[in-house]
Coordinates of C-alpha atoms and ligand atoms in Angstrom, one line a residue:
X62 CA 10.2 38.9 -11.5
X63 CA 9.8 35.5 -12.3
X64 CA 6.8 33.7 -10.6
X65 CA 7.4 30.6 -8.6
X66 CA 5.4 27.2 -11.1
X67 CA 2.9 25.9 -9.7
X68 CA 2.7 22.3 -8.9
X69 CA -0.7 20.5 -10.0
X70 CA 0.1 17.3 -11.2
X71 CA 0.2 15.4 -7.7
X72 CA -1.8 11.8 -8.9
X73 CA 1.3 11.7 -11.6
X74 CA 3.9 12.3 -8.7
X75 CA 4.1 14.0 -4.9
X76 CA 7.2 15.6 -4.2
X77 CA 9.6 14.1 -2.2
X78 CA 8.6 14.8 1.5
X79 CA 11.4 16.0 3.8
X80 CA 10.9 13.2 6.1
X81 CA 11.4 10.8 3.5
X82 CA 14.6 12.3 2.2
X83 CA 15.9 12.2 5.5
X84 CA 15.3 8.6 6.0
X85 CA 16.7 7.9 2.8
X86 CA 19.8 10.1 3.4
X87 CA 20.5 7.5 6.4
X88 CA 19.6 4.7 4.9
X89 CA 22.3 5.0 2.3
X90 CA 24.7 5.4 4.9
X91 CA 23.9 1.6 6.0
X92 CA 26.3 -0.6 4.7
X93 CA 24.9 -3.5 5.1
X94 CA 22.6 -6.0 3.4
X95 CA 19.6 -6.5 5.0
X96 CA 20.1 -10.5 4.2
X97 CA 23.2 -10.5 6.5
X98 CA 23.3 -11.7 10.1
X99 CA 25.6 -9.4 11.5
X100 CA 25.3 -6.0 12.9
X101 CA 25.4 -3.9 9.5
X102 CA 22.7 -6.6 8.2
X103 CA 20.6 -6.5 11.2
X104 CA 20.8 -2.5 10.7
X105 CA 19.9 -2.7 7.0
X106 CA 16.6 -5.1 8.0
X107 CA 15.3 -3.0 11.2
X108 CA 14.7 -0.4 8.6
X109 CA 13.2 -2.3 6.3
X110 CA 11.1 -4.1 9.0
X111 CA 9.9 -0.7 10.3
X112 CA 9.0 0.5 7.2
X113 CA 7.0 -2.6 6.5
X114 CA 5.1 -1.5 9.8
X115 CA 4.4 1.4 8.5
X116 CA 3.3 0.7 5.3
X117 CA 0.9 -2.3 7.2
X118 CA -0.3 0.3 9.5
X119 CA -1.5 2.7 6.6
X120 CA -4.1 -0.2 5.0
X121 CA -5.0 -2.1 8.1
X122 CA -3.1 -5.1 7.3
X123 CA -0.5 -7.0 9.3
X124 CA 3.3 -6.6 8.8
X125 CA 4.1 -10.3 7.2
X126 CA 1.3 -9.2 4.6
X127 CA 3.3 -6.8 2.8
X128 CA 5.4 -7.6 -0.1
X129 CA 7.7 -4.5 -1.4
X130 CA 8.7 -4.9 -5.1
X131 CA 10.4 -2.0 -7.3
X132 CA 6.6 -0.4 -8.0
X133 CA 3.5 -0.4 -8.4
X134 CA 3.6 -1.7 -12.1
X135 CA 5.9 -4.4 -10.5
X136 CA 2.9 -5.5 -8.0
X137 CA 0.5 -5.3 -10.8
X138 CA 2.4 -8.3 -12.7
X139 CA 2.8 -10.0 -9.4
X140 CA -0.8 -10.5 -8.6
X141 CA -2.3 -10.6 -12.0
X142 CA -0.7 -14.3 -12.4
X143 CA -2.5 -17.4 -13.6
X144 CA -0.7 -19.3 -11.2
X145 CA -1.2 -19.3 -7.0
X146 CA 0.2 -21.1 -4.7
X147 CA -1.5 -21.9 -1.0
X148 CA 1.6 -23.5 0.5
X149 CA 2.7 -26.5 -1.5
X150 CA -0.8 -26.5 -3.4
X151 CA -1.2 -24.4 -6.6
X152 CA -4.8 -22.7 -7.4
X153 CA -5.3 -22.0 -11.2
X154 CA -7.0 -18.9 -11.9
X155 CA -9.0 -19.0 -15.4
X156 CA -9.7 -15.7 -16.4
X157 CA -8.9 -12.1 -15.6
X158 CA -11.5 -9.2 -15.4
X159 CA -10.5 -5.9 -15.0
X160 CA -12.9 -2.6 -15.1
X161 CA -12.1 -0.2 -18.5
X162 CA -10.9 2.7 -16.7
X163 CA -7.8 0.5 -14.7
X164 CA -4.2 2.3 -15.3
X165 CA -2.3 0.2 -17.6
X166 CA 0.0 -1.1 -15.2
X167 CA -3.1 -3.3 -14.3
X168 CA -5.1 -2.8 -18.0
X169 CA -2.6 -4.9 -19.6
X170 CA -3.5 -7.6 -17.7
X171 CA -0.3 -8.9 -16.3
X172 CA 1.1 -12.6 -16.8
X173 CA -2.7 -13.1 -18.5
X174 CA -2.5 -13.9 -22.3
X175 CA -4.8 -11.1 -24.3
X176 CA -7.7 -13.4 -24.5
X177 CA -7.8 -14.5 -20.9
X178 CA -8.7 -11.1 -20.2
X179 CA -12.1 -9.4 -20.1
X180 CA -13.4 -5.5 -18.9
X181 CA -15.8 -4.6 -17.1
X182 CA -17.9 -1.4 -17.9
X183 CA -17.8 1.8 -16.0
X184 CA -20.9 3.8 -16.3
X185 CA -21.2 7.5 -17.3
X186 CA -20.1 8.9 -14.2
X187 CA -17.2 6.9 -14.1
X188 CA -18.4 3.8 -11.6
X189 CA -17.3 0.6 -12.0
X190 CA -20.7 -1.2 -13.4
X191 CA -21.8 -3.7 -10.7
X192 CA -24.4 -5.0 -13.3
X193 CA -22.0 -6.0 -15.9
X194 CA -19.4 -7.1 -13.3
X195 CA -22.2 -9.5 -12.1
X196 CA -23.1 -10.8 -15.8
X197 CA -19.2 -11.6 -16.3
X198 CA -18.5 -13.2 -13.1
X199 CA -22.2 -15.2 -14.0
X200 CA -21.1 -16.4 -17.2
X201 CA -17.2 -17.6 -16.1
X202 CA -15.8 -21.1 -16.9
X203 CA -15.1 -22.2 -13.5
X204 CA -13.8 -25.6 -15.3
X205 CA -10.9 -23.2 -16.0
X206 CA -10.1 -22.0 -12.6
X207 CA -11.3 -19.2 -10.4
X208 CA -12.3 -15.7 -11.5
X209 CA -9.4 -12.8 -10.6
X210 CA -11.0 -9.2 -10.7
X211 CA -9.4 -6.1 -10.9
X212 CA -11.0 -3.0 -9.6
X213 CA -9.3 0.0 -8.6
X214 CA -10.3 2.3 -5.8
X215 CA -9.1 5.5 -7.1
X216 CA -9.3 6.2 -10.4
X217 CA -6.1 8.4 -11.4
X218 CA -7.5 10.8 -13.7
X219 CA -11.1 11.5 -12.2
X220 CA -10.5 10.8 -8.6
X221 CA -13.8 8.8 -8.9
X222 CA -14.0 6.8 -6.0
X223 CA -15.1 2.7 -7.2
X224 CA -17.9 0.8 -4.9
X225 CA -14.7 -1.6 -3.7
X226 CA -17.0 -3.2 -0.6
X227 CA -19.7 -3.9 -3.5
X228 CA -17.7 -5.4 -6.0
X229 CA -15.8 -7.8 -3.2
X230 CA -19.3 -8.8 -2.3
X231 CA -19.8 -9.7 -5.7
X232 CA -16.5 -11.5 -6.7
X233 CA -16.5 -13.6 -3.6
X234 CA -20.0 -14.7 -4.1
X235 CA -18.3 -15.8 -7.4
X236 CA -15.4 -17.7 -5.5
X237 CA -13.5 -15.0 -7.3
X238 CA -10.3 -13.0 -5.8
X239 CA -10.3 -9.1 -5.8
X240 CA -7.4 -7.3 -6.9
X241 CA -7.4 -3.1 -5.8
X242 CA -5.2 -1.0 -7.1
X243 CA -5.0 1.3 -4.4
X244 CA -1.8 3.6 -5.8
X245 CA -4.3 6.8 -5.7
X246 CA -6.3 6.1 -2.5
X247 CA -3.5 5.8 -0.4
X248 CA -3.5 9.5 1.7
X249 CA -6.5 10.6 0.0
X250 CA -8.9 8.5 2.3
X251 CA -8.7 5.4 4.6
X252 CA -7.8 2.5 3.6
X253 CA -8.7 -0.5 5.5
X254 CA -8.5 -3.7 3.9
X255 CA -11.1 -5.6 7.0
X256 CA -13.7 -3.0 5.9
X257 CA -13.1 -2.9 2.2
X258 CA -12.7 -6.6 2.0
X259 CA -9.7 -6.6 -1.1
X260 CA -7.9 -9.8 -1.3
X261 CA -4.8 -7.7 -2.8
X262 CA -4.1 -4.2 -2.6
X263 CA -1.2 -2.4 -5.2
X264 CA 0.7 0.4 -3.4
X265 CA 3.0 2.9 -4.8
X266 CA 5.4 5.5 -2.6
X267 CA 5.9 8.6 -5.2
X268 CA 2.4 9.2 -5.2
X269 CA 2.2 10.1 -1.6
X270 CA 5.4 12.0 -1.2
X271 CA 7.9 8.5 -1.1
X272 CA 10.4 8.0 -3.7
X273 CA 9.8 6.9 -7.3
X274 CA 10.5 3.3 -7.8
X275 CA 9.1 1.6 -4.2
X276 CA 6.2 -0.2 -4.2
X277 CA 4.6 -2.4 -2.6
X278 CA 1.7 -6.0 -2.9
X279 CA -0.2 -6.4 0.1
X280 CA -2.4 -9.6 0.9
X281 CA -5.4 -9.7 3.3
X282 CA -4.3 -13.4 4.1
X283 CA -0.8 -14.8 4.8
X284 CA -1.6 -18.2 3.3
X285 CA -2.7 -17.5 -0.7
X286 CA 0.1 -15.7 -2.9
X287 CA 0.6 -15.2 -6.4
X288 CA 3.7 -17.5 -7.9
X289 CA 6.6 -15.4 -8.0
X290 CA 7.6 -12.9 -10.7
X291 CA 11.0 -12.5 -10.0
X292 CA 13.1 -15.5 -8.4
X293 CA 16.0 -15.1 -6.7
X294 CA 17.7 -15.7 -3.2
X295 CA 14.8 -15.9 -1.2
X296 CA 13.9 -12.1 -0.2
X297 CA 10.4 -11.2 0.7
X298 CA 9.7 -14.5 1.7
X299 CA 10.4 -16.1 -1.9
X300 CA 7.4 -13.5 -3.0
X301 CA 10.5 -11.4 -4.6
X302 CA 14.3 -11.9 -5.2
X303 CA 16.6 -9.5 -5.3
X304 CA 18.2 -7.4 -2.8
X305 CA 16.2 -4.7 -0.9
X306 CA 16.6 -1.4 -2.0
X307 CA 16.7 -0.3 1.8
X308 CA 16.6 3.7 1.0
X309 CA 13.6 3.6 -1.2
X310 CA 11.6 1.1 1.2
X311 CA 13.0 3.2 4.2
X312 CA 11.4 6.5 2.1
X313 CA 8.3 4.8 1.5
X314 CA 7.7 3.8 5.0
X315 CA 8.3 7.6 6.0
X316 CA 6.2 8.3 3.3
X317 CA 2.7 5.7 4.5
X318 CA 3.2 6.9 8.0
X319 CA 2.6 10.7 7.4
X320 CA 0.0 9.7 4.8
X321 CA -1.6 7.8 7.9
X322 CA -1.2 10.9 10.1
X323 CA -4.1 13.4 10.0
X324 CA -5.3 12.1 7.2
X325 CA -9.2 13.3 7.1
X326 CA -8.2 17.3 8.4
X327 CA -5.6 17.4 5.2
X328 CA -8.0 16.1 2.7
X329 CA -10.5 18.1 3.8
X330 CA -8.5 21.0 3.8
X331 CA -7.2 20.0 -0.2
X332 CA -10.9 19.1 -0.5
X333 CA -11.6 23.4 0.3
X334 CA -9.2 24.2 -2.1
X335 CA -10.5 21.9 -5.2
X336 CA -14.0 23.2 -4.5
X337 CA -12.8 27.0 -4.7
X338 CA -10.7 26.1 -7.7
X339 CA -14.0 24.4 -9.4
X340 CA -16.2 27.1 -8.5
X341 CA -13.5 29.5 -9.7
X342 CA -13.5 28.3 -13.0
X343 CA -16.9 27.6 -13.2
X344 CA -17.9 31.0 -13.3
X345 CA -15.1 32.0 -15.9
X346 CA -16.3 29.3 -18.3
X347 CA -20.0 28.4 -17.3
X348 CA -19.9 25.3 -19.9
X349 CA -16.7 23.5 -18.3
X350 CA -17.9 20.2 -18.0
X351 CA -16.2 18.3 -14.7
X352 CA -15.8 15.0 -15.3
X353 CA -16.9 12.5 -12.3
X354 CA -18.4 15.9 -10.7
X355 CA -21.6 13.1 -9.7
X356 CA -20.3 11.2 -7.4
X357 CA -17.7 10.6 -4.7
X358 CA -14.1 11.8 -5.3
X359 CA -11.1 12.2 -3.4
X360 CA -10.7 15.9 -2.6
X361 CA -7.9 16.4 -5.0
X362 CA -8.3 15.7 -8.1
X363 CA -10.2 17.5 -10.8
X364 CA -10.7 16.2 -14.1
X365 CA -12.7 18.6 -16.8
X366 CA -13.1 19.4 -20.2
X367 CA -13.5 23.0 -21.8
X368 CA -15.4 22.8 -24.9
X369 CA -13.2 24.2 -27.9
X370 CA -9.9 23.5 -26.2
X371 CA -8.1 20.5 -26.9
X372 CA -6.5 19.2 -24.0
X373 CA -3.1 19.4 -25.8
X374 CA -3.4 22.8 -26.4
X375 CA -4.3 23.4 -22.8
X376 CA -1.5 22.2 -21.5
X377 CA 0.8 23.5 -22.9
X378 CA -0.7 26.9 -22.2
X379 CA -0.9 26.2 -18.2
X380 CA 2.8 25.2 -18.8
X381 CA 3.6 27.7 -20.7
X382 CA 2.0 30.4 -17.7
X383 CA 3.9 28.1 -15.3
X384 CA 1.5 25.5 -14.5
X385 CA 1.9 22.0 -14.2
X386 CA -0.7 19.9 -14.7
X387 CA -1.6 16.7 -17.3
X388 CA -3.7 16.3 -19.9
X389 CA -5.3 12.7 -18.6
X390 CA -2.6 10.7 -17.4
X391 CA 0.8 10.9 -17.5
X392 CA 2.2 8.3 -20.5
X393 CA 5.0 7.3 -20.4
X394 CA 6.3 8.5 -23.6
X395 CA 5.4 12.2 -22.6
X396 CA 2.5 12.2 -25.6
X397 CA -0.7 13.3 -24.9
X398 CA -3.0 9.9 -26.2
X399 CA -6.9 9.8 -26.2
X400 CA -7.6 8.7 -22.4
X401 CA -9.3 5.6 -22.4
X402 CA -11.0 6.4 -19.2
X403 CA -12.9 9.4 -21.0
X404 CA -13.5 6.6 -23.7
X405 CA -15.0 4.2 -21.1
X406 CA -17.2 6.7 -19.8
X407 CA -18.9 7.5 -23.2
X408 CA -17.5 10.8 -23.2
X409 CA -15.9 12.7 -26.5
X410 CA -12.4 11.4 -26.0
X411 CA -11.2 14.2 -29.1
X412 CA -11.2 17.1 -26.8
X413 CA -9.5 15.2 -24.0
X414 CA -9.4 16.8 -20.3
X415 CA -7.5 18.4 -18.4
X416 CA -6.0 17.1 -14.9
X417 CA -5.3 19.0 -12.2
X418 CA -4.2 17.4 -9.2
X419 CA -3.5 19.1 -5.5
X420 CA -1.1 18.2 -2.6
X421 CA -0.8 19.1 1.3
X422 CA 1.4 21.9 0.0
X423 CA -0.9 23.5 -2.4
X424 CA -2.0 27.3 -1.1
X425 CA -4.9 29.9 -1.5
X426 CA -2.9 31.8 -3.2
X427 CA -1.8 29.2 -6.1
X428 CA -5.5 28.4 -6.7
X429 CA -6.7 31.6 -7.0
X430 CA -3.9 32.9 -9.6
X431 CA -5.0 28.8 -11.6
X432 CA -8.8 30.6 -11.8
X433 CA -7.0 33.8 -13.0
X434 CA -4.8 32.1 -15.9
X435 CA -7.8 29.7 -16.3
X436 CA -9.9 32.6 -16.9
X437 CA -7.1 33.8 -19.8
X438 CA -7.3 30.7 -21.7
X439 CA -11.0 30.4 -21.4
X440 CA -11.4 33.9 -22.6
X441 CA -8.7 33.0 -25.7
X442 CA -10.5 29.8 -26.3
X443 CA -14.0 31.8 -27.1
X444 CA -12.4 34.5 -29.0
X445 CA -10.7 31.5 -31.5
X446 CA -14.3 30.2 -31.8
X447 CA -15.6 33.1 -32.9
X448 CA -12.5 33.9 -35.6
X449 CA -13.3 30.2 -36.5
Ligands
PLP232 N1 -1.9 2.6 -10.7 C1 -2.3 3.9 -10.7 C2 -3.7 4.2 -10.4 C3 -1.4 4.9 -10.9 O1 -1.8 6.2 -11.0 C4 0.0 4.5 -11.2 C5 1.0 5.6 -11.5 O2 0.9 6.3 -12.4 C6 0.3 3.2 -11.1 C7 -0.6 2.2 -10.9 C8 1.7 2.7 -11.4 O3 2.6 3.0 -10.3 P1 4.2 2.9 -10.4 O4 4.6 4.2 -11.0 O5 4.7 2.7 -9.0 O6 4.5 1.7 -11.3

């Protein structure tokens, strides 16, 4: 009989809740464009409008502060500008400082050329180092304009949760603006932009069950906005031309209002599960080293390194015993690089880690038989040392 795979790779992509298909499915049976004035138009907006409520409602923010854009990646390159504008007046911003463990979509530092951007170190456990952040934002050029930070609140591969309420105390005592990518926080813990003080928040829907290629910019203001990336006919408030892609905005808005739903009984339920799957390979392999293990992490994600196995290797044997899961994060070009998060935290980058990542769906039942074929390949990995 062949056994059903097993899904662990949730922080690359959630599958595609039934709620949100569903409000997809209708949505692409609007005709309208949600520009138009009549009654298919007006159709087309009320869904984006609602979804925009929804996705509001999931970080605390008001409505008119959400911008959707294609993705998260999109957002990134929105916000990370040189150039904002506070109604007619423009604000220069002189330098960019993101922390070394950002995703790329925010690492390559947007519409920032290569030496307007600085990092900010992360120490061993994989915390955003308030120390250094505070030496940067000391020694900035103000003459150039202000300082724009990037911290994110989730990191993707260790589910290390960053200081964000710190590090906006910091940045705004610099006159700075804080820029959270929030793509992994969102359903994994609350989100409120009043208590967490972020200027700008990135949101993404695949990662919480939406569709892939919705995203979204969210300001804690109305008045202070990045110049535009893309220019068009006016949509989004001039913050982003093009027409709305009413199915995937309608999805992610399903999407942000079951991540706001019961929020703290399903992580903690996940957060049951990662604990028995830790333990589980603990004892199996008592040198696994769990990366982040220290300090706060959202109860999904586990991030660890098995002396002797290269992450590659590891992989590809989970796949191969019908296991999803990702060595570090997923690139883009399917190749398994050194993660530069590992890097960041001084640890051996050579071996690599191994990601696995849990969802409201994942059972008892699929952890336990993970510890088993964990178990297999820790067992293999020895008995190759010893041949060695
Ligand atoms: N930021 C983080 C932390 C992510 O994990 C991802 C997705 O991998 C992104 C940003 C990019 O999101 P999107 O796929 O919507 O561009």
């Amino acid at each position: 009989m062949v056994k059903k795979r097993i899904y662990l790779d949730w922080n690359a992509t959630a599958p595609l809740l039934g709620s949100v298909r569903d409000a997809m499915l209708d949505a692409l049976t609007l005709v309208g464009n949600p520009s138009s004035v009549h009654a298919e138009g007006r159709a087309a907006r009320g869904l984006i409008e609602a979804a925009r409520r929804d996705v509001a409602l999931l970080v605390g923010v008001s409505p008119a502060n959400v911008v959707f854009t294609a993705t998260a990646t999109e957002a990134a390159n929105l916000v990370l500008s040189p150039v904002y504008r506070m109604g007619k007046a423009q604000l220069s911003i002189g330098h960019l400082y993101v922390s070394a463990i950002e995703h790329p979509a925010v690492r390559q530092g947007g519409r920032f050329a290569a030496d307007q951007v600085s990092e900010i170190q992360v120490t061993e456990a994989g915390l955003v180092d308030l120390e250094a952040l505070e030496r940067l934002l000391g020694a900035h050029d103000a003459t150039t304009g202000l300082p724009l930070v990037a911290v994110m609140a989730v990191n993707n591969e260790t589910g290390v949760i960053q200081p964000i309420r710190d590090v906006a105390t910091i940045v705004h005592a610099h006159g700075g603006l804080l820029v959270v990518d929030a793509v992994q926080a969102a359903g994994r813990m609350t989100l409120a932009v009043e208590e967490n003080r972020a200027d700008f928040l990135l949101l993404s829907a695949h990662k919480i069950g939406g569709p892939k290629g919705a995203g979204a910019l969210v300001a804690r203001g109305e008045t202070l906005m990045p110049a535009p990336l893309i220019r068009g006919g006016g949509q989004e408030k001039g913050h982003r031309g093009g027409t709305e892609n009413v199915a995937a905005i309608a999805g992610f808005g399903a999407a942000a209002a079951f991540a706001r739903q019961g929020l703290e009984e399903r992580n903690a339920a996940i957060g049951v599960l990662r604990d028995r799957l830790e333990a589980g390979m603990r004892q199996a392999a008592g040198d696994l080293v769990v990366h982040g293990a220290d300090v706060v992490r959202v109860a999904n994600t586990s991030f660890f390194t098995l002396p002797g196995l290269k992450a590659e290797t590891g992989q590809i044997a989970f796949d191969l015993e019908g296991v999803a899961l990702s060595a570090g994060a997923a690139c883009s070009s399917g190749k398994v690089g050194a993660s530069h998060v590992l890097t960041a935290m001084g640890q051996d980058a050579k071996t690599g880690a191994l990601r696995m990542s849990l969802g409201p769906s994942t059972t008892v039942e699929e952890i336990d038989r993970v510890v088993e074929i964990f178990a297999r390949i820790a067992a293999r990995r020895k008995l190759s040392g010893e041949a060695a």
